[in-house]
Short mmCIF file of C-alpha atoms and ligand atoms in Angstrom, two decimals:
data_model
loop_
_atom_site.label_atom_id
_atom_site.label_comp_id
_atom_site.label_asym_id
_atom_site.label_seq_id
_atom_site.Cartn_x
_atom_site.Cartn_y
_atom_site.Cartn_z
CA MET A 1 -43.73 -39.63 -17.39
CA ASP A 2 -42.15 -40.89 -14.23
CA SER A 3 -39.35 -43.41 -14.66
CA ARG A 4 -39.22 -44.44 -11.04
CA CYS A 5 -40.63 -47.86 -10.42
CA PRO A 6 -40.02 -49.15 -6.99
CA GLY A 7 -39.98 -53.01 -7.01
CA PHE A 8 -39.38 -53.10 -10.77
CA HIS A 9 -36.68 -55.77 -10.45
CA ARG A 10 -39.20 -58.05 -8.70
CA LEU A 11 -41.70 -58.06 -11.63
CA ALA A 12 -41.88 -60.69 -14.13
CA GLY A 13 -40.44 -59.63 -17.55
CA ALA A 14 -43.86 -59.43 -19.16
CA ASP A 15 -45.22 -57.26 -16.37
CA ARG A 16 -42.21 -54.96 -16.60
CA LEU A 17 -42.80 -54.57 -20.32
CA ALA A 18 -46.47 -53.88 -19.73
CA LEU A 19 -45.61 -51.20 -17.06
CA VAL A 20 -43.19 -49.43 -19.41
CA GLU A 21 -45.63 -49.56 -22.30
CA ALA A 22 -48.37 -48.07 -20.11
CA ARG A 23 -46.10 -45.34 -18.86
CA LEU A 24 -44.91 -44.48 -22.31
CA GLY A 25 -48.35 -44.71 -23.83
CA LEU A 26 -47.27 -47.43 -26.25
CA PRO A 27 -49.66 -50.06 -27.60
CA ALA A 28 -49.81 -53.10 -25.33
CA GLY A 29 -47.57 -55.89 -26.54
CA GLY A 30 -45.71 -53.72 -29.09
CA LEU A 31 -42.33 -53.94 -27.36
CA ALA A 32 -42.53 -57.66 -26.90
CA GLU A 33 -43.47 -57.95 -30.51
CA ARG A 34 -40.28 -56.22 -31.55
CA LEU A 35 -38.12 -58.09 -29.18
CA ARG A 36 -39.29 -61.61 -30.20
CA PRO A 37 -37.77 -61.82 -33.74
CA GLU A 38 -34.33 -61.44 -32.30
CA ALA A 39 -34.34 -65.12 -31.34
CA ASP A 40 -35.49 -66.09 -34.90
CA ALA A 41 -32.60 -67.68 -36.73
CA ALA A 42 -33.82 -66.34 -40.06
CA GLY A 43 -33.23 -62.79 -38.78
CA PRO A 44 -29.60 -62.74 -38.10
CA GLU A 45 -28.95 -64.74 -41.28
CA ARG A 46 -29.74 -61.75 -43.32
CA ARG A 47 -27.60 -59.39 -41.13
CA SER A 48 -24.20 -60.89 -41.27
CA GLU A 49 -22.08 -63.53 -43.07
CA ASP A 50 -21.71 -67.21 -42.51
CA VAL A 51 -24.38 -67.12 -39.82
CA VAL A 52 -25.21 -70.37 -38.03
CA GLY A 53 -27.72 -68.99 -35.40
CA PRO A 54 -28.63 -66.07 -33.21
CA LEU A 55 -26.83 -64.85 -30.13
CA VAL A 56 -29.36 -63.55 -27.69
CA LEU A 57 -28.44 -61.04 -25.03
CA PRO A 58 -30.81 -60.08 -22.32
CA PHE A 59 -32.58 -56.83 -23.12
CA SER A 60 -33.20 -54.91 -19.90
CA ILE A 61 -34.86 -51.57 -19.09
CA ALA A 62 -33.30 -49.49 -16.32
CA PRO A 63 -35.65 -47.21 -14.42
CA ASN A 64 -35.00 -43.94 -12.56
CA PHE A 65 -33.19 -41.91 -15.14
CA ARG A 66 -33.88 -38.19 -15.41
CA VAL A 67 -31.98 -36.62 -18.27
CA ASP A 68 -32.14 -32.95 -19.18
CA GLY A 69 -35.24 -32.49 -17.14
CA ARG A 70 -37.13 -35.46 -18.60
CA ASP A 71 -37.60 -38.81 -17.13
CA THR A 72 -36.70 -41.78 -19.34
CA PHE A 73 -36.42 -45.46 -19.23
CA VAL A 74 -33.07 -46.72 -20.51
CA PRO A 75 -32.74 -49.83 -22.67
CA MET A 76 -29.55 -51.86 -21.92
CA ALA A 77 -28.34 -55.10 -23.41
CA THR A 78 -25.63 -56.83 -21.39
CA GLU A 79 -24.86 -60.30 -20.00
CA GLU A 80 -23.65 -58.80 -16.66
CA PRO A 81 -26.66 -58.50 -14.31
CA SER A 82 -24.95 -56.05 -11.89
CA VAL A 83 -24.61 -53.53 -14.71
CA VAL A 84 -28.29 -52.75 -15.06
CA ALA A 85 -28.96 -52.78 -11.29
CA ALA A 86 -26.00 -50.40 -10.84
CA ALA A 87 -27.19 -48.10 -13.64
CA ALA A 88 -30.66 -47.86 -11.97
CA HIS A 89 -29.06 -47.21 -8.61
CA GLY A 90 -26.71 -44.54 -10.03
CA ALA A 91 -29.69 -42.85 -11.81
CA ARG A 92 -31.69 -42.85 -8.60
CA MET A 93 -28.92 -41.04 -6.71
CA LEU A 94 -28.57 -38.58 -9.69
CA ARG A 95 -32.28 -37.77 -10.22
CA ASP A 96 -32.60 -34.97 -7.70
CA GLY A 97 -33.34 -31.52 -9.27
CA PRO A 98 -32.73 -31.35 -12.97
CA GLY A 99 -31.12 -34.85 -12.78
CA ILE A 100 -28.35 -35.49 -15.27
CA VAL A 101 -27.76 -32.52 -17.65
CA THR A 102 -26.05 -33.14 -20.93
CA THR A 103 -24.74 -31.23 -23.87
CA VAL A 104 -24.42 -32.80 -27.31
CA PRO A 105 -22.78 -30.83 -30.15
CA PRO A 106 -23.98 -30.90 -33.85
CA PRO A 107 -23.26 -34.26 -35.38
CA VAL A 108 -20.07 -33.37 -37.39
CA MET A 109 -17.84 -36.35 -38.36
CA THR A 110 -14.53 -36.00 -40.00
CA GLY A 111 -12.94 -38.06 -42.83
CA GLN A 112 -9.30 -38.30 -43.67
CA VAL A 113 -7.91 -38.32 -47.22
CA LEU A 114 -4.22 -38.93 -47.07
CA LEU A 115 -2.60 -37.26 -50.10
CA ALA A 116 0.71 -39.09 -50.27
CA GLY A 117 3.62 -37.00 -51.54
CA ALA A 118 1.64 -33.69 -51.51
CA THR A 119 3.32 -30.69 -50.05
CA ALA A 120 1.67 -28.32 -47.58
CA PRO A 121 -0.44 -25.90 -49.57
CA ASP A 122 0.81 -22.34 -50.01
CA GLY A 123 -1.44 -19.25 -50.13
CA PRO A 124 -2.78 -19.79 -53.71
CA ALA A 125 -3.50 -23.51 -53.03
CA GLU A 126 -5.46 -22.52 -49.88
CA GLY A 127 -7.47 -20.14 -52.01
CA ARG A 128 -8.15 -22.88 -54.50
CA LEU A 129 -9.21 -25.18 -51.70
CA ALA A 130 -11.73 -22.62 -50.46
CA ALA A 131 -13.01 -22.03 -53.86
CA ALA A 132 -13.49 -25.71 -54.50
CA LEU A 133 -15.58 -26.28 -51.31
CA PRO A 134 -18.95 -25.25 -52.78
CA GLY A 135 -18.53 -27.53 -55.71
CA MET A 136 -17.53 -30.44 -53.45
CA ALA A 137 -20.46 -29.79 -51.12
CA ALA A 138 -22.84 -29.66 -54.05
CA ALA A 139 -21.52 -32.95 -55.48
CA PHE A 140 -21.89 -34.61 -52.07
CA ALA A 141 -25.44 -33.21 -51.60
CA ARG A 142 -26.48 -34.58 -54.97
CA ALA A 143 -25.40 -38.03 -53.86
CA HIS A 144 -27.25 -37.69 -50.59
CA PRO A 145 -30.45 -35.73 -51.17
CA ALA A 146 -32.15 -36.97 -47.97
CA LEU A 147 -29.27 -35.68 -45.84
CA ALA A 148 -29.14 -32.45 -47.72
CA ALA A 149 -32.88 -32.00 -47.27
CA GLY A 150 -32.53 -32.52 -43.55
CA GLY A 151 -29.84 -29.78 -43.39
CA GLY A 152 -26.69 -32.08 -43.39
CA GLY A 153 -23.76 -32.19 -45.78
CA LEU A 154 -20.17 -31.19 -46.29
CA ARG A 155 -19.31 -28.29 -43.94
CA ALA A 156 -15.61 -27.70 -44.34
CA VAL A 157 -12.34 -28.95 -45.82
CA ARG A 158 -9.24 -28.57 -43.75
CA TRP A 159 -5.74 -29.96 -44.03
CA GLN A 160 -2.83 -31.04 -41.77
CA PRO A 161 0.71 -31.98 -42.64
CA SER A 162 1.62 -35.58 -42.34
CA GLU A 163 4.89 -37.47 -42.58
CA GLU A 164 3.41 -39.02 -45.73
CA GLY A 165 2.26 -35.84 -47.32
CA VAL A 166 -0.84 -33.84 -46.50
CA VAL A 167 -4.03 -35.04 -44.87
CA ALA A 168 -7.18 -33.44 -46.17
CA LEU A 169 -9.97 -33.36 -43.45
CA LEU A 170 -13.54 -33.42 -44.54
CA ASP A 171 -16.06 -32.24 -41.99
CA VAL A 172 -19.51 -33.56 -42.58
CA ASP A 173 -22.71 -32.94 -40.76
CA VAL A 174 -24.14 -36.36 -40.73
CA GLY A 175 -27.65 -35.50 -39.41
CA ARG A 176 -29.34 -38.36 -37.51
CA ALA A 177 -26.77 -40.99 -38.88
CA MET A 178 -23.88 -42.38 -36.99
CA GLY A 179 -22.03 -41.12 -40.09
CA ALA A 180 -19.43 -43.73 -40.97
CA ASN A 181 -20.88 -44.60 -44.36
CA LEU A 182 -21.55 -40.95 -45.22
CA VAL A 183 -18.06 -39.80 -44.35
CA ASN A 184 -16.43 -42.69 -46.14
CA ASP A 185 -18.55 -41.95 -49.16
CA ALA A 186 -17.41 -38.20 -48.97
CA CYS A 187 -13.79 -39.30 -48.78
CA GLU A 188 -13.96 -41.62 -51.76
CA ARG A 189 -16.21 -39.37 -53.89
CA LEU A 190 -14.25 -36.13 -53.26
CA ALA A 191 -10.66 -37.61 -53.33
CA PRO A 192 -10.14 -36.73 -57.08
CA ALA A 193 -11.06 -33.08 -56.45
CA LEU A 194 -8.72 -32.99 -53.52
CA GLU A 195 -5.90 -34.48 -55.52
CA ALA A 196 -6.56 -31.87 -58.21
CA VAL A 197 -6.31 -28.99 -55.68
CA LEU A 198 -3.71 -30.17 -53.15
CA GLY A 199 -1.67 -32.60 -55.33
CA GLY A 200 -0.35 -36.00 -54.16
CA ARG A 201 -2.09 -39.38 -54.52
CA ALA A 202 -5.21 -40.22 -52.43
CA ALA A 203 -3.63 -43.27 -50.65
CA LEU A 204 -6.30 -43.55 -47.85
CA ARG A 205 -9.85 -42.39 -47.79
CA ILE A 206 -11.61 -43.14 -44.57
CA LEU A 207 -13.55 -41.53 -41.59
CA THR A 208 -11.70 -41.05 -38.36
CA ASN A 209 -13.44 -42.46 -35.38
CA TRP A 210 -11.58 -39.75 -33.35
CA CYS A 211 -14.74 -37.70 -33.73
CA ASP A 212 -13.53 -34.77 -31.55
CA ARG A 213 -16.28 -32.49 -32.90
CA ARG A 214 -18.79 -34.75 -31.35
CA VAL A 215 -17.80 -34.69 -27.73
CA ALA A 216 -20.87 -35.20 -25.54
CA ARG A 217 -20.90 -34.14 -21.92
CA ALA A 218 -22.98 -35.06 -18.81
CA VAL A 219 -23.00 -33.39 -15.46
CA GLY A 220 -24.72 -34.40 -12.34
CA SER A 221 -25.13 -33.31 -8.77
CA VAL A 222 -25.84 -35.76 -6.00
CA PRO A 223 -27.13 -34.61 -2.55
CA LEU A 224 -25.04 -36.40 0.08
CA ALA A 225 -28.18 -37.81 1.59
CA ALA A 226 -28.73 -39.79 -1.63
CA LEU A 227 -25.57 -41.74 -0.91
CA ASP A 228 -26.64 -42.79 2.57
CA PRO A 229 -29.36 -41.59 5.06
CA ASP A 230 -26.75 -41.46 7.78
CA ALA A 231 -24.98 -38.05 7.39
CA ALA A 232 -21.56 -39.18 8.66
CA ARG A 233 -21.54 -42.24 6.38
CA ALA A 234 -22.78 -40.17 3.39
CA ALA A 235 -19.94 -37.72 3.90
CA GLY A 236 -17.38 -40.55 4.13
CA LEU A 237 -18.78 -42.10 0.90
CA ALA A 238 -18.64 -38.75 -0.95
CA ASP A 239 -14.99 -38.25 0.15
CA GLY A 240 -14.19 -41.84 -0.93
CA ILE A 241 -15.82 -41.35 -4.34
CA ALA A 242 -13.88 -38.08 -4.85
CA MET A 243 -10.67 -39.86 -3.92
CA ALA A 244 -11.37 -42.78 -6.22
CA SER A 245 -11.91 -40.16 -8.95
CA ARG A 246 -8.53 -38.51 -8.26
CA PHE A 247 -6.90 -41.93 -8.15
CA ALA A 248 -8.27 -42.71 -11.58
CA ALA A 249 -6.95 -39.46 -12.89
CA GLY A 250 -3.42 -40.20 -11.94
CA ASP A 251 -3.04 -44.03 -11.96
CA VAL A 252 -3.30 -45.74 -15.36
CA ALA A 253 -4.08 -49.20 -13.94
CA ARG A 254 -7.01 -47.81 -11.94
CA ALA A 255 -8.12 -45.53 -14.87
CA VAL A 256 -8.54 -48.56 -17.11
CA THR A 257 -10.92 -50.25 -14.65
CA HIS A 258 -12.68 -46.93 -13.86
CA ASN A 259 -13.39 -46.44 -17.55
CA LYS A 260 -14.35 -50.14 -18.05
CA GLY A 261 -17.06 -49.59 -15.44
CA THR A 262 -18.24 -46.45 -17.17
CA PHE A 263 -18.39 -48.26 -20.51
CA ASN A 264 -20.42 -51.05 -18.82
CA GLY A 265 -23.25 -48.56 -18.89
CA ILE A 266 -22.48 -46.88 -22.23
CA ASP A 267 -21.97 -50.07 -24.17
CA ALA A 268 -25.10 -51.75 -22.81
CA VAL A 269 -27.22 -48.79 -24.12
CA LEU A 270 -25.28 -48.80 -27.39
CA VAL A 271 -25.73 -52.52 -27.94
CA ALA A 272 -29.51 -52.31 -27.19
CA ALA A 273 -29.93 -49.48 -29.63
CA GLY A 274 -27.95 -51.22 -32.41
CA GLN A 275 -25.04 -48.76 -32.32
CA ASP A 276 -21.34 -49.35 -33.22
CA TRP A 277 -20.01 -49.60 -29.71
CA ARG A 278 -16.51 -50.42 -31.00
CA ALA A 279 -16.30 -46.99 -32.57
CA VAL A 280 -17.42 -45.30 -29.35
CA GLU A 281 -14.97 -47.40 -27.25
CA ALA A 282 -12.01 -46.60 -29.55
CA ALA A 283 -12.78 -42.90 -29.55
CA GLY A 284 -13.47 -42.93 -25.76
CA HIS A 285 -10.24 -44.54 -24.86
CA ALA A 286 -8.22 -42.21 -27.12
CA TRP A 287 -10.08 -39.26 -25.51
CA ALA A 288 -9.10 -40.63 -22.06
CA ALA A 289 -5.40 -40.33 -23.13
CA ARG A 290 -5.64 -37.14 -25.11
CA ASP A 291 -3.14 -35.22 -22.95
CA GLY A 292 -0.64 -38.07 -23.31
CA ARG A 293 -1.63 -39.94 -20.28
CA TYR A 294 -4.61 -42.38 -19.91
CA ARG A 295 -6.97 -41.04 -17.27
CA GLY A 296 -10.46 -41.78 -15.80
CA LEU A 297 -13.19 -40.32 -18.02
CA ALA A 298 -15.76 -39.56 -15.25
CA ARG A 299 -14.72 -37.18 -12.55
CA TRP A 300 -16.22 -36.48 -9.15
CA ARG A 301 -15.56 -33.88 -6.51
CA ARG A 302 -17.33 -32.99 -3.26
CA ASP A 303 -18.76 -29.57 -2.95
CA GLY A 304 -20.09 -29.03 0.57
CA ASP A 305 -23.20 -31.21 0.92
CA ARG A 306 -23.16 -32.26 -2.75
CA LEU A 307 -21.09 -34.58 -4.93
CA GLU A 308 -20.51 -33.10 -8.38
CA GLY A 309 -19.75 -35.32 -11.36
CA GLU A 310 -18.92 -34.93 -15.06
CA LEU A 311 -18.18 -37.11 -17.92
CA ASP A 312 -17.24 -36.25 -21.51
CA LEU A 313 -16.31 -38.31 -24.59
CA PRO A 314 -16.65 -38.38 -28.29
CA LEU A 315 -19.94 -39.98 -29.04
CA ALA A 316 -20.95 -41.08 -32.63
CA VAL A 317 -24.47 -42.41 -32.50
CA GLY A 318 -27.24 -42.66 -35.01
CA THR A 319 -30.99 -43.33 -35.16
CA VAL A 320 -31.32 -44.01 -38.92
CA GLY A 321 -29.63 -46.48 -41.17
CA GLY A 322 -29.54 -50.24 -41.68
CA ALA A 323 -27.96 -51.17 -38.34
CA VAL A 324 -30.95 -49.55 -36.53
CA ASP A 325 -33.79 -50.11 -38.97
CA GLY A 326 -32.83 -53.71 -39.75
CA ARG A 327 -33.10 -54.83 -36.07
CA PRO A 328 -36.54 -54.89 -34.43
CA SER A 329 -34.83 -54.84 -30.97
CA SER A 330 -33.01 -51.52 -31.88
CA LEU A 331 -36.45 -50.07 -32.77
CA ALA A 332 -37.71 -51.30 -29.46
CA ALA A 333 -34.87 -49.49 -27.71
CA LEU A 334 -35.76 -46.26 -29.56
CA ALA A 335 -39.33 -46.79 -28.54
CA VAL A 336 -38.29 -47.15 -24.90
CA LEU A 337 -36.34 -43.98 -25.21
CA GLY A 338 -39.41 -42.22 -26.78
CA ILE A 339 -37.48 -41.43 -29.97
CA LEU A 340 -38.87 -43.92 -32.38
CA ASP A 341 -40.91 -41.37 -34.31
CA ASP A 342 -38.60 -38.30 -34.40
CA ARG A 343 -35.37 -40.46 -34.40
CA ASP A 344 -33.76 -37.78 -32.19
CA ALA A 345 -30.16 -38.84 -32.29
CA ALA A 346 -28.94 -36.12 -29.97
CA ARG A 347 -31.38 -37.45 -27.29
CA LEU A 348 -29.93 -40.98 -27.73
CA ALA A 349 -26.43 -39.46 -27.18
CA SER A 350 -27.70 -37.68 -24.06
CA VAL A 351 -29.01 -40.85 -22.60
CA VAL A 352 -25.88 -42.84 -23.45
CA ILE A 353 -23.58 -40.34 -21.74
CA ALA A 354 -25.92 -40.08 -18.82
CA ALA A 355 -25.86 -43.93 -18.43
CA GLY A 356 -22.05 -43.80 -18.30
CA LEU A 357 -22.07 -41.23 -15.51
CA ALA A 358 -24.73 -43.07 -13.50
CA GLN A 359 -22.81 -46.38 -13.93
CA ASN A 360 -19.55 -44.86 -12.73
CA LEU A 361 -21.26 -43.25 -9.73
CA ALA A 362 -22.82 -46.54 -8.70
CA ALA A 363 -19.48 -48.42 -9.13
CA LEU A 364 -17.59 -45.82 -7.08
CA ARG A 365 -20.35 -45.71 -4.42
CA ALA A 366 -20.00 -49.52 -3.95
CA LEU A 367 -16.22 -49.41 -4.00
CA ALA A 368 -16.05 -46.57 -1.43
CA GLY A 369 -18.55 -48.51 0.71
CA GLU A 370 -19.16 -52.23 1.21
CA GLY A 371 -17.38 -53.23 -2.02
CA ILE A 372 -18.92 -55.03 -4.97
CA ARG A 373 -18.85 -58.66 -3.82
CA ARG A 374 -22.06 -58.80 -1.74
CA GLY A 375 -24.11 -57.03 -4.36
CA HIS A 376 -22.77 -59.42 -7.09
CA HIS A 377 -23.57 -62.41 -4.77
CA ARG A 378 -27.08 -61.08 -4.18
CA LEU A 379 -27.87 -60.74 -7.87
CA HIS A 380 -26.28 -64.03 -8.85
CA ALA A 381 -28.24 -65.78 -6.04
CA ARG A 382 -31.39 -64.15 -7.41
CA ALA A 383 -30.76 -65.57 -10.94
CA VAL A 384 -29.97 -69.09 -9.53
CA ALA A 385 -33.00 -69.07 -7.17
CA ALA A 386 -35.31 -68.13 -10.03
CA ALA A 387 -33.78 -70.84 -12.18
CA LEU A 388 -34.48 -73.27 -9.27
CA GLY A 389 -38.25 -72.27 -9.34
CA ALA A 390 -38.33 -69.84 -6.48
CA THR A 391 -41.31 -67.43 -6.40
CA ALA A 392 -40.59 -63.67 -6.57
CA ASP A 393 -40.88 -63.40 -2.68
CA GLU A 394 -38.67 -66.38 -2.15
CA VAL A 395 -36.01 -64.96 -4.64
CA ASP A 396 -35.60 -61.92 -2.47
CA ALA A 397 -35.44 -63.87 0.81
CA VAL A 398 -32.88 -66.25 -0.67
CA ALA A 399 -30.67 -63.56 -2.11
CA ALA A 400 -30.70 -61.77 1.29
CA LEU A 401 -29.81 -65.06 3.04
CA VAL A 402 -26.97 -65.97 0.67
CA ALA A 403 -25.49 -62.40 0.75
CA ALA A 404 -25.68 -62.30 4.52
CA ARG A 405 -23.67 -65.66 4.71
CA ASP A 406 -20.98 -64.04 2.52
CA GLU A 407 -20.44 -67.25 0.58
CA PRO A 408 -20.18 -67.72 -3.16
CA PRO A 409 -23.78 -68.23 -4.41
CA ASP A 410 -23.25 -71.55 -6.22
CA ARG A 411 -26.28 -73.80 -7.06
CA GLY A 412 -25.80 -75.92 -3.92
CA ALA A 413 -25.68 -72.83 -1.56
CA VAL A 414 -28.75 -71.28 -3.25
CA ALA A 415 -30.65 -74.50 -3.17
CA GLU A 416 -29.96 -74.87 0.54
CA ALA A 417 -30.98 -71.26 1.17
CA LEU A 418 -34.20 -71.85 -0.79
CA ALA A 419 -34.89 -74.95 1.23
CA GLN A 420 -34.37 -72.96 4.43
CA VAL A 421 -36.63 -70.13 3.34
CA ARG A 422 -39.37 -72.63 2.49
CA ALA A 423 -38.95 -74.50 5.74
CA GLY A 424 -39.14 -71.16 7.73
CA ARG A 425 -42.45 -70.26 5.84
CA ARG A 426 -44.00 -73.66 6.72
CA ARG A 427 -43.30 -73.19 10.38
C1 MEV B 1 -16.98 -54.19 -13.04
O1 MEV B 1 -17.61 -54.71 -14.20
C2 MEV B 1 -16.85 -52.64 -13.00
C3 MEV B 1 -16.03 -52.16 -11.86
O2 MEV B 1 -14.77 -52.82 -11.70
C4 MEV B 1 -15.78 -50.62 -12.16
C5 MEV B 1 -14.86 -49.86 -11.21
O3 MEV B 1 -13.96 -50.48 -10.58
O4 MEV B 1 -14.95 -48.68 -11.25
C6 MEV B 1 -16.75 -52.28 -10.51
#
């Protein structure tokens, strides 16, 4: 499967879907069918409280991605048009050779049981804790037979001192789930056993979103020629991107924006796939400050005629559970990713982290070059022109005209440009 689609952005939405379905070998119309119910007011009613109507976000598909040697289309849900265009551009620059290469560790999430008033365990208490582990694991497995059958379950119990007493840490392999419900269940279910072994009172029983055992990583290598066909300009851009990366490593104000841009890509995939993006954001920002200073998450350096990039952050995603199965659009996202049948959560994590790396590359490529204003103007002008009834050909011409004028693409300016394009064609 080839995820490159020149001219993809010029197609009508239905034609884009048809193209993706054909490339993925999906039944014609299947994706549209899954996306339609999202606008149905009866759908969201069942999914939250006090619902008065749906909030519909554009569901986009970014082309060009190559992740771990396999091409993939990437579902993205965001209100910011430049995000999807930038992701596709970043992915195009990164698709040379193996493309983006990721590593995703086993899905182990940790829960905290705060045992207030407990004292740090001595040797015998440590022995009792180790001896209690199989019984706790068996009790948890009985409560979650499907997880146990798939190889998941309680893996370890650790502890840490706390000013309030002792914190027992439960490491749970959550399989293909995001894991919050499973880990919270482990904490509440096993708290009495932990009290019995370690003493104190279980005052708090909850997962930590600081899932530092689930740190996913993406690396990518960009030939300088992919940045610009002109060798001198390409070298300048590579040096500029590397400098922007160093700047984000040392300057907190810049690091926040650098990471915001990276999360533009990460969040859009998470939202499309029905994931808990707040959890990923919280963990990601804490990860960015793990050495005591908030830093840029994605890093770039120039190595001769290549630009080398990397991104890592804790990534708790899941492909089973109510949040995914209850939303047809999330299932459409899994279908676009080719993981609807096997529910490969590690593949989802790989694509999410890859989208973050591509997004950051595209942002830095723009910032090190012409800036982001013209690109934004072009995209906005396209949207306004389409709303004014411009044809696909006219949309491109209008966007080019508006961007060349370097004026804000308000409705009046776009209407005028459209009239000019039409007049030119009549001549
Ligand atoms: C805008 O949504 C994102 C950027 O500001 C990211 C960045 O500055 O790296 C362009």
